[in-house]
Tab-separated table of C-alpha atoms in Angstrom:
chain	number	residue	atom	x	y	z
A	1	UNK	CA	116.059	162.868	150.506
A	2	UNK	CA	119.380	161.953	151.793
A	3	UNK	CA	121.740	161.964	149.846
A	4	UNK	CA	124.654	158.648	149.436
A	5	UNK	CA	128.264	158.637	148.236
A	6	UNK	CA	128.662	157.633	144.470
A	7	UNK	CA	131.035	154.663	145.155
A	8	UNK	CA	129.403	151.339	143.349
A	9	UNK	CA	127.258	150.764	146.678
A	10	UNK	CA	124.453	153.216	146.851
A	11	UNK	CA	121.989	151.175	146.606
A	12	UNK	CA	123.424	149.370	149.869
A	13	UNK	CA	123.817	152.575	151.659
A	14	UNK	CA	120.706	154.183	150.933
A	15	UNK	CA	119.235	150.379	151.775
A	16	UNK	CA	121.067	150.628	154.991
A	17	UNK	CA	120.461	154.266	155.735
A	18	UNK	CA	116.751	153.649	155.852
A	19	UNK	CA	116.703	150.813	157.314
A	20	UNK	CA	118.601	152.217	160.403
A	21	UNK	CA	116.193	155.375	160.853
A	22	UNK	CA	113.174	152.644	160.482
A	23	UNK	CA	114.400	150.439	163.442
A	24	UNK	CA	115.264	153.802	165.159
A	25	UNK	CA	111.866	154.857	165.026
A	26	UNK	CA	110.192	151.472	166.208
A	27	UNK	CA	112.862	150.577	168.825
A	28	UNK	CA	115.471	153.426	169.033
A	29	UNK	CA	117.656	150.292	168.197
A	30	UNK	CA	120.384	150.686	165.956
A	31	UNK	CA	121.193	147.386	164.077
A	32	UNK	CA	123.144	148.760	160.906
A	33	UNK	CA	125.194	151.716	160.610
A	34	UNK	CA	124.026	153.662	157.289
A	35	UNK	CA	128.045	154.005	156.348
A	36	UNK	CA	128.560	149.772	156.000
A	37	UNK	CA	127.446	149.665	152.430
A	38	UNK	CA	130.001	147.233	151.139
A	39	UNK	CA	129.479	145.248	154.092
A	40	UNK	CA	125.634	144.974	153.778
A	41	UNK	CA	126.641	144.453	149.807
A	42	UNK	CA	128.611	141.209	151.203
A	43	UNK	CA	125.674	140.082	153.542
A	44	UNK	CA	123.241	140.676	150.389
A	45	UNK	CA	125.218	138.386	148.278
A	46	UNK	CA	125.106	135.784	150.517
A	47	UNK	CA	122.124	135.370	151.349
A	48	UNK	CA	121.429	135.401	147.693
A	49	UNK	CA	123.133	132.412	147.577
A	50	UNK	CA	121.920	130.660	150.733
A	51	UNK	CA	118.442	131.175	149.684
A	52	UNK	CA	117.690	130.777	145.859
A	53	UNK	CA	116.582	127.614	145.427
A	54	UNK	CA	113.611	128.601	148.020
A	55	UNK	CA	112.352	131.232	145.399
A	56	UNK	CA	111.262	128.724	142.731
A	57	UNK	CA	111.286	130.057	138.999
A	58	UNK	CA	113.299	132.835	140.503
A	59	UNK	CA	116.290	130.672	141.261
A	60	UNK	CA	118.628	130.960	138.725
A	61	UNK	CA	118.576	134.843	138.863
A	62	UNK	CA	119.403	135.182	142.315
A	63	UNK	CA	122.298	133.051	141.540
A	64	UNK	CA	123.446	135.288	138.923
A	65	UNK	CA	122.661	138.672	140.849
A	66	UNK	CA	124.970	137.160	143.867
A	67	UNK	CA	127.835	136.037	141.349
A	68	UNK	CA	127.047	139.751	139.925
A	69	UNK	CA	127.652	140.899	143.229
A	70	UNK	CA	131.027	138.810	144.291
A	71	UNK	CA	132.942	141.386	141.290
A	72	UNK	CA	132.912	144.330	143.915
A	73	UNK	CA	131.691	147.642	143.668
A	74	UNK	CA	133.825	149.276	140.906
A	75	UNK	CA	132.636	146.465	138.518
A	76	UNK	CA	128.714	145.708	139.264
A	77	UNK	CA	126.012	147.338	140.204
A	78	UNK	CA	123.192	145.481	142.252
A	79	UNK	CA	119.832	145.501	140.962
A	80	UNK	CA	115.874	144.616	141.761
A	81	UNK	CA	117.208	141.032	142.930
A	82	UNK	CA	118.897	142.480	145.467
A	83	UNK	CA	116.705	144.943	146.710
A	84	UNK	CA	113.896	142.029	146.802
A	85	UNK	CA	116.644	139.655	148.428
A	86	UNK	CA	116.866	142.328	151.459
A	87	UNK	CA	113.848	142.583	151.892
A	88	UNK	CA	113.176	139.088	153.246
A	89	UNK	CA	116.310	139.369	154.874
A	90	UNK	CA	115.623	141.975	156.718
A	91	UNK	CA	111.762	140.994	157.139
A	92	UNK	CA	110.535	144.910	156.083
A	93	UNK	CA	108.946	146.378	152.849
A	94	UNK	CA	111.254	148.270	150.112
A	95	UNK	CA	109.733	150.707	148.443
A	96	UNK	CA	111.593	152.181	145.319
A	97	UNK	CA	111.152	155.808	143.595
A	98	UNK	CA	111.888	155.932	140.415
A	99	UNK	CA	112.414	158.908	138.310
A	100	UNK	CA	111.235	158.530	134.944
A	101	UNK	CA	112.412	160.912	131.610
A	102	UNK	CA	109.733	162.908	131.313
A	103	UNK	CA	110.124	163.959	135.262
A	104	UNK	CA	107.802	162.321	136.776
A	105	UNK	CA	107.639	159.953	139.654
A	106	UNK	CA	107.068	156.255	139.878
A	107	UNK	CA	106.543	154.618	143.324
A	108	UNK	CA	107.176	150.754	142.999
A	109	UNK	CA	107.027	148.114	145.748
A	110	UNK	CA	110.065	145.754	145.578
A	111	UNK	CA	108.607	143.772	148.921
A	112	UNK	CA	109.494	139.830	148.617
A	113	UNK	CA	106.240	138.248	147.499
A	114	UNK	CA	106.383	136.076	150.753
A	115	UNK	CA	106.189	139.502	152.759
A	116	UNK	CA	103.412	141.418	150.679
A	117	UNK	CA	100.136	139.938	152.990
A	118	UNK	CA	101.983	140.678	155.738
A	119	UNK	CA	100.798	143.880	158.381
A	120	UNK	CA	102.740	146.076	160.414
A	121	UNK	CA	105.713	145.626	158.817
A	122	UNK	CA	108.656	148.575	158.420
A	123	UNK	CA	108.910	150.227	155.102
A	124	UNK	CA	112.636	151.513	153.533
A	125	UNK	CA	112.556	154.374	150.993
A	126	UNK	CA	114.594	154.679	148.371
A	127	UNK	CA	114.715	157.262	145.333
A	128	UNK	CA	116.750	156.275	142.393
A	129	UNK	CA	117.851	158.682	139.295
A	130	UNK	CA	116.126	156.104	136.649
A	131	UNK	CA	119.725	156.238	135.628
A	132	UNK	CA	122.806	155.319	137.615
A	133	UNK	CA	122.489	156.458	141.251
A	134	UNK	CA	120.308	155.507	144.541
A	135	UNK	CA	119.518	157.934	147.523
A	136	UNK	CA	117.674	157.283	150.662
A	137	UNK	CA	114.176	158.889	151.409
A	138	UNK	CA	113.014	159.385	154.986
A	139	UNK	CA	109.686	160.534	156.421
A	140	UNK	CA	110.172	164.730	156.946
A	141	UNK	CA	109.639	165.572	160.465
A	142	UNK	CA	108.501	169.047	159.435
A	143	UNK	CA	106.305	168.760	155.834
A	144	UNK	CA	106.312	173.001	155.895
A	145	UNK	CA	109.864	173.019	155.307
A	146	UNK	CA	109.673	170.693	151.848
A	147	UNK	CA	111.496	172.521	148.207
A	148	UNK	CA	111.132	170.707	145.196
A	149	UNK	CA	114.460	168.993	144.827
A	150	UNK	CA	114.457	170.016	140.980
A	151	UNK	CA	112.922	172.871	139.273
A	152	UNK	CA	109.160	171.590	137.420
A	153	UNK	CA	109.103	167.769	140.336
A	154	UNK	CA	106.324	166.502	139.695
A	155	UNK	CA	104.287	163.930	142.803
A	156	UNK	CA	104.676	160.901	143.125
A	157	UNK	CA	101.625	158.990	140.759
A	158	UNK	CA	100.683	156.759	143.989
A	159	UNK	CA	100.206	159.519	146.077
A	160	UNK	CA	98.108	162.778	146.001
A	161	UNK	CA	99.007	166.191	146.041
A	162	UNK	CA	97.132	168.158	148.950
A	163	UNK	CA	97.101	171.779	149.095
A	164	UNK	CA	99.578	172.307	152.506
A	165	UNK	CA	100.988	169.747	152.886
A	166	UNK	CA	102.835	165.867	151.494
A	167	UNK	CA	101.208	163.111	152.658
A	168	UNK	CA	103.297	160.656	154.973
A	169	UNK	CA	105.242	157.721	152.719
A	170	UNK	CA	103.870	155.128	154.683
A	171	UNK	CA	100.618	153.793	152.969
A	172	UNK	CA	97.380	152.670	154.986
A	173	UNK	CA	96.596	150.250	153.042
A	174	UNK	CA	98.348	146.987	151.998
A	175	UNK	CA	99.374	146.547	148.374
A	176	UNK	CA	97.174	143.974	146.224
A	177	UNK	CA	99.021	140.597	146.441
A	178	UNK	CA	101.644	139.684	144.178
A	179	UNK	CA	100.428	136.379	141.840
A	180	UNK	CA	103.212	133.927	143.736
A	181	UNK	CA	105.182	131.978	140.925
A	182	UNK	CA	105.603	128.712	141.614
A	183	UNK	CA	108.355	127.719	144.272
A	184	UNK	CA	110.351	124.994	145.785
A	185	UNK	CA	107.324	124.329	148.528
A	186	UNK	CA	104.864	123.995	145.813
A	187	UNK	CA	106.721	121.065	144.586
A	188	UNK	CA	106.513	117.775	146.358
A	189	UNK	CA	109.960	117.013	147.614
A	190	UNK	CA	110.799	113.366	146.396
A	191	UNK	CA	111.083	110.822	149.401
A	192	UNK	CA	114.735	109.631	149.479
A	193	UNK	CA	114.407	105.295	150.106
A	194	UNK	CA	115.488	104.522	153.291
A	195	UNK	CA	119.527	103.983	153.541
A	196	UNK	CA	118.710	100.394	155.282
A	197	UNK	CA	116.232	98.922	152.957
A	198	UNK	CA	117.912	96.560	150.140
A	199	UNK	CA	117.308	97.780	146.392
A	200	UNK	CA	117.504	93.545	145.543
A	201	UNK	CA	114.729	93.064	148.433
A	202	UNK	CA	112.398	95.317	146.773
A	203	UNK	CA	112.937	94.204	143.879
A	204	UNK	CA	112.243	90.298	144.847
A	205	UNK	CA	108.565	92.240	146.098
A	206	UNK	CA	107.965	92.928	142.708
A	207	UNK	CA	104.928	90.916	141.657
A	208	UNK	CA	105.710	88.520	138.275
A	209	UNK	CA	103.313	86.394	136.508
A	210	UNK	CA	103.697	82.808	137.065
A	211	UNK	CA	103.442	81.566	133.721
A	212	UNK	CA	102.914	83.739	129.954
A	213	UNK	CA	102.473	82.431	126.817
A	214	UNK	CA	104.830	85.262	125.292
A	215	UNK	CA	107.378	83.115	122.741
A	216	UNK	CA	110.212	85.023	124.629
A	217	UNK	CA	108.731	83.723	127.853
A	218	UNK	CA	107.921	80.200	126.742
A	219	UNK	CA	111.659	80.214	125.313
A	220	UNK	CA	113.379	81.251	128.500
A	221	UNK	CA	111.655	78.497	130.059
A	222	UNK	CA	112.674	75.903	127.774
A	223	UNK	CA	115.713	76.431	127.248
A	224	UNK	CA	116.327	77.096	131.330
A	225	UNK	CA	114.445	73.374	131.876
A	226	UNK	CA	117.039	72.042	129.336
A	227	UNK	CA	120.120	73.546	131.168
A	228	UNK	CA	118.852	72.047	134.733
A	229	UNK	CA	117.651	68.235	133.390
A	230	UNK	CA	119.780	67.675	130.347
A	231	UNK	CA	123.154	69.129	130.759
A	232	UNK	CA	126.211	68.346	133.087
A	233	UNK	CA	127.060	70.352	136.448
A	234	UNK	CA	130.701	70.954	134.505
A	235	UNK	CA	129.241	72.093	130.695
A	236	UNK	CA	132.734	73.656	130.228
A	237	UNK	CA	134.408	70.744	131.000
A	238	UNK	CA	135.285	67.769	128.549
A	239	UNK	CA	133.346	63.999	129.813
A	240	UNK	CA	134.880	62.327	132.853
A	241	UNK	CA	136.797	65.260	133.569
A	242	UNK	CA	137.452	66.721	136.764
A	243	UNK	CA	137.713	70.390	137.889
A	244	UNK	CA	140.651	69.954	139.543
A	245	UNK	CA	142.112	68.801	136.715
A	246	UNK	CA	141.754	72.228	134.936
A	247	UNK	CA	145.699	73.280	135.708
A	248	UNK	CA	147.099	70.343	135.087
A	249	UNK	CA	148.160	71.304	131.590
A	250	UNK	CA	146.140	67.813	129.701
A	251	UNK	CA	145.334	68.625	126.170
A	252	UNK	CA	141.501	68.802	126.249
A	253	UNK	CA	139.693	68.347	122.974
A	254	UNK	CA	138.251	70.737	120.735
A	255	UNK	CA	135.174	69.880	120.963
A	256	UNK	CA	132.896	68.229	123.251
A	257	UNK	CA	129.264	67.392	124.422
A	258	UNK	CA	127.915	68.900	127.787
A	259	UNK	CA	125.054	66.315	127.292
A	260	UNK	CA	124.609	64.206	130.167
A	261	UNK	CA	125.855	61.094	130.011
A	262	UNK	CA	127.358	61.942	126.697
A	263	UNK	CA	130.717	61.065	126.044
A	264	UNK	CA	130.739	62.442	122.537
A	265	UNK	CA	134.756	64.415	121.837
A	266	UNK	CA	136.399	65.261	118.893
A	267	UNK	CA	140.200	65.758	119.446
A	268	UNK	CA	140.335	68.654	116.859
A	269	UNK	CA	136.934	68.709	116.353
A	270	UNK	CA	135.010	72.002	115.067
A	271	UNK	CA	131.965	74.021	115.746
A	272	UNK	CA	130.890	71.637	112.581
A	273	UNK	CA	131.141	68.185	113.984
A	274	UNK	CA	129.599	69.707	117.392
A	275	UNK	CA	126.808	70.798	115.199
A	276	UNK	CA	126.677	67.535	113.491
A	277	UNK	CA	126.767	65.786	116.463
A	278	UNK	CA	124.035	67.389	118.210
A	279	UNK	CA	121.831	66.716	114.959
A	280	UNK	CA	122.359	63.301	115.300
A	281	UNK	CA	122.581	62.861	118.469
A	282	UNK	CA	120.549	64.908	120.354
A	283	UNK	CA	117.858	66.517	117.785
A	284	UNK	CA	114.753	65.361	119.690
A	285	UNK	CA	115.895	67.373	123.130
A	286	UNK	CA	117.057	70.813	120.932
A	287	UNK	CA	114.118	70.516	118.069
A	288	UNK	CA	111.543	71.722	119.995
A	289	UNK	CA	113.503	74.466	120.633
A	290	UNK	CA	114.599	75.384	117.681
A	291	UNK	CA	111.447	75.537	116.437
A	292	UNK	CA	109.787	77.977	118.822
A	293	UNK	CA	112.548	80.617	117.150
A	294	UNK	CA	110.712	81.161	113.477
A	295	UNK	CA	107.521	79.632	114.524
A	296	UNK	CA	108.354	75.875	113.576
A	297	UNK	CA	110.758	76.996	110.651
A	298	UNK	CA	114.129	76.785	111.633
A	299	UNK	CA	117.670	76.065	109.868
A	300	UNK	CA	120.223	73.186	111.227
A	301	UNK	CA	122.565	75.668	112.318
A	302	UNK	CA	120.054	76.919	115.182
A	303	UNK	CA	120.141	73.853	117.312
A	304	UNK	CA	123.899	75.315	118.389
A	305	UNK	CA	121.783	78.609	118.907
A	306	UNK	CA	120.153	77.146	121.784
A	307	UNK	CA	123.002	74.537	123.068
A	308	UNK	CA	125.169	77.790	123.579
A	309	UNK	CA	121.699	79.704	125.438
A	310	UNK	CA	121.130	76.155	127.469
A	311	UNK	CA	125.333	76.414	128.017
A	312	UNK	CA	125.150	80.119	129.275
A	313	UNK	CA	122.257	79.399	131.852
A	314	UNK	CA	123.914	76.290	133.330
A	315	UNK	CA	127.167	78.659	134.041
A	316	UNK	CA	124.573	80.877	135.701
A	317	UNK	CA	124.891	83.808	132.742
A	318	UNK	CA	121.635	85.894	132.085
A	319	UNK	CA	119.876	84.457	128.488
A	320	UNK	CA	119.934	87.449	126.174
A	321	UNK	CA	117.965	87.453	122.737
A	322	UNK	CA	120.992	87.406	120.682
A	323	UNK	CA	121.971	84.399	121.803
A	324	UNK	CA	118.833	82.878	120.353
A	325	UNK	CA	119.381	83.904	117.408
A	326	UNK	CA	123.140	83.454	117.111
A	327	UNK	CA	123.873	81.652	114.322
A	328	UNK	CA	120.570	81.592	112.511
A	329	UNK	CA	120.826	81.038	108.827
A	330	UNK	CA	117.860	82.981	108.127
A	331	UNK	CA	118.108	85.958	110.441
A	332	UNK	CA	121.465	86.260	108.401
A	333	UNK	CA	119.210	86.167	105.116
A	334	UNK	CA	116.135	88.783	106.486
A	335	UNK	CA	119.291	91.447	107.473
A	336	UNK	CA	121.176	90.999	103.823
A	337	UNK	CA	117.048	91.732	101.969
A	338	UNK	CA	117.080	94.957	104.663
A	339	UNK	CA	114.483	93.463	106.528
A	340	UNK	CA	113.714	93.773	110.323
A	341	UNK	CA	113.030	90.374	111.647
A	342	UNK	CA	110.390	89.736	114.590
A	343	UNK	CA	110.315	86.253	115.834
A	344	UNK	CA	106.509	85.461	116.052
A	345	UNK	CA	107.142	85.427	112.382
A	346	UNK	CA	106.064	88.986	111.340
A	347	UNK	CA	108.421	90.580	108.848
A	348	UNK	CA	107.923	93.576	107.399
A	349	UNK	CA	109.961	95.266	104.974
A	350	UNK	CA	111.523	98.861	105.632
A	351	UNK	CA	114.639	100.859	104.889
A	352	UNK	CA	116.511	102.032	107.699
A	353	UNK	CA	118.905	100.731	110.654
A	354	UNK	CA	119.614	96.931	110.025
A	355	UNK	CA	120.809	97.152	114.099
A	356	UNK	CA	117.103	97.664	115.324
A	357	UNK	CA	115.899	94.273	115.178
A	358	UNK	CA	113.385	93.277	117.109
A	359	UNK	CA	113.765	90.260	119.271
């Protein structure tokens, strides 16, 4: 055992100390100096960082172990996160000694799962107090010279006591593998669309029945054929008017008729009279209609309900449900009884939201 300075970064010397005998061993190389704890602590953290969303459910901790870290030695302590992290950083197994209450040993393998099938690679010692403190553990060059570092130590439970001598700390054989929790690989990465391609163009690939017999469908279509046959290229404007003509401060009337070749006005007419009129005057092109609303049983009042839908498509607006059933006398009715109202002509009575209705 070799023992490290109590400063906040044991674990990073005794990491470090290890490490640099190992590589000395293999290579006589000398990669990191055992006295560069708080900078290893600093190379820990960020590759911590640089590297957690790789280790799946194991993500968010690694986070918090490197944000942990960033306090600085007088304030946190690293822990198994760390000890894991550098072990895929460095590419070598960690093996951690723990001493437990009663005095006895525990010998735990804090390898990164992605290492643990792995052969031949180096192994770093460490022995920590169970309490507060970490010390490195090298391989004794000369076993006959080994003292108990405590009075009553007590082996190691993964390795047997033989009668002359400690068996070496590397092991022959390679740990059982670790059950891998599920990572980032495991997950099908989502294919990003291509930067070039047009959202609108794949939407116009999108395949749409040609005809339905859906009331909302067979409405849409109605009142759309309407709008194209029945009503002027100006709706907005009064009869004989011109669009140039919209600045030039003329008093318009109140209300009009976008009917083609309608010349119907009413100086201060109201939504009334332009109700009245279409009644009158154009019932047999908005019945129809009106009718496919409550399944043949409509009120007056909804023939403006689909002049105003027929309005909004000529000025190239999108139809919406509400304005088919705008002004409709007894959709009014069904909301005051607390009714939700379908419009094949199913009601059914219920308590509740009188906004959720069903168009």
């Amino acid at each position: 055992m070799v023992k490290m300075v109590a400063d906040g970064d044991c674990l990073f010397h005794a990491l470090a100390h290890g490490h640099k005998r190992t590589m000395e061993d293999e290579n006589g190389a000398r990669p990191l100096p055992a006295d560069l704890g708080q900078a290893l602590r600093r190379e820990v953290t960020s590759f911590l960082t640089a590297h957690a969303f790789e280790q799946g459910d194991f993500a968010e901790s690694w986070l918090e172990e490197a944000e942990h870290l960033e306090r600085g030695s007088e304030e946190a302590w690293a822990g198994n996160n760390s000890i894991v992290a550098f072990s895929l950083m460095k590419k070598c197994r960690v093996h951690v000694h723990t001493r437990l209450p009663d005095g006895s040993i525990v010998a735990i393998d804090s390898t990164h799962r992605d290492l643990q099938n792995l052969a031949d690679l180096p192994t770093v010692h460490v022995f920590y107090n169970g309490q507060d403190h970490y010390d490195a553990l090298v391989q004794a060059e000369d076993v006959a010279l080994l003292v108990p570092a405590w009075k009553d130590q007590t082996w190691p439970v993964r390795y047997w006591r033989l009668p002359n001598e400690l068996p070496p700390l590397e092991l022959d054989d390679a740990l059982p593998p670790i059950k891998k929790p599920r990572s980032v690989e495991s997950v099908t990465a989502l294919e990003l669309p291509d930067s070039g391609d047009d959202i609108l163009d794949e939407v116009c690939k999108t395949v749409v029945t040609p005809a339905s017999t859906h009331p909302h469908r067979q409405m849409e279509d109605a009142v759309t054929k309407l709008a194209t046959t029945r009503l002027r290229d100006h709706p907005t404007l009064p009869p004989l008017a011109l669009p140039e003509e919209v600045d030039a401060g003329e008093a318009w009337p109140h209300a009009f008729c976008a009917f083609s070749g309608c010349l119907w006005t009413a100086r201060k007419g109201t939504e009334d009279d332009l109700l009245q009129h279409l009644h009158e005057q154009h019932g047999a092109d908005l019945d129809p209609l009106a009718s496919l609303l409550w399944n043949g049983h409509h009120d007056k009042r909804d023939l403006l309900s689909v002049y105003n839908a027929a309005l909004s498509v000529k000025c190239g607006k999108k139809i919406t449900g509400e304005e088919f059933l705008q002004g409709s006398t007894e959709l009014r009715e069904h909301l005051q009884r607390g009714k939700y109202v379908d419009i094949t002509g199913a009601q059914k009575s219920v308590q509740g939201d009188f906004s959720k209705v069903q168009h």
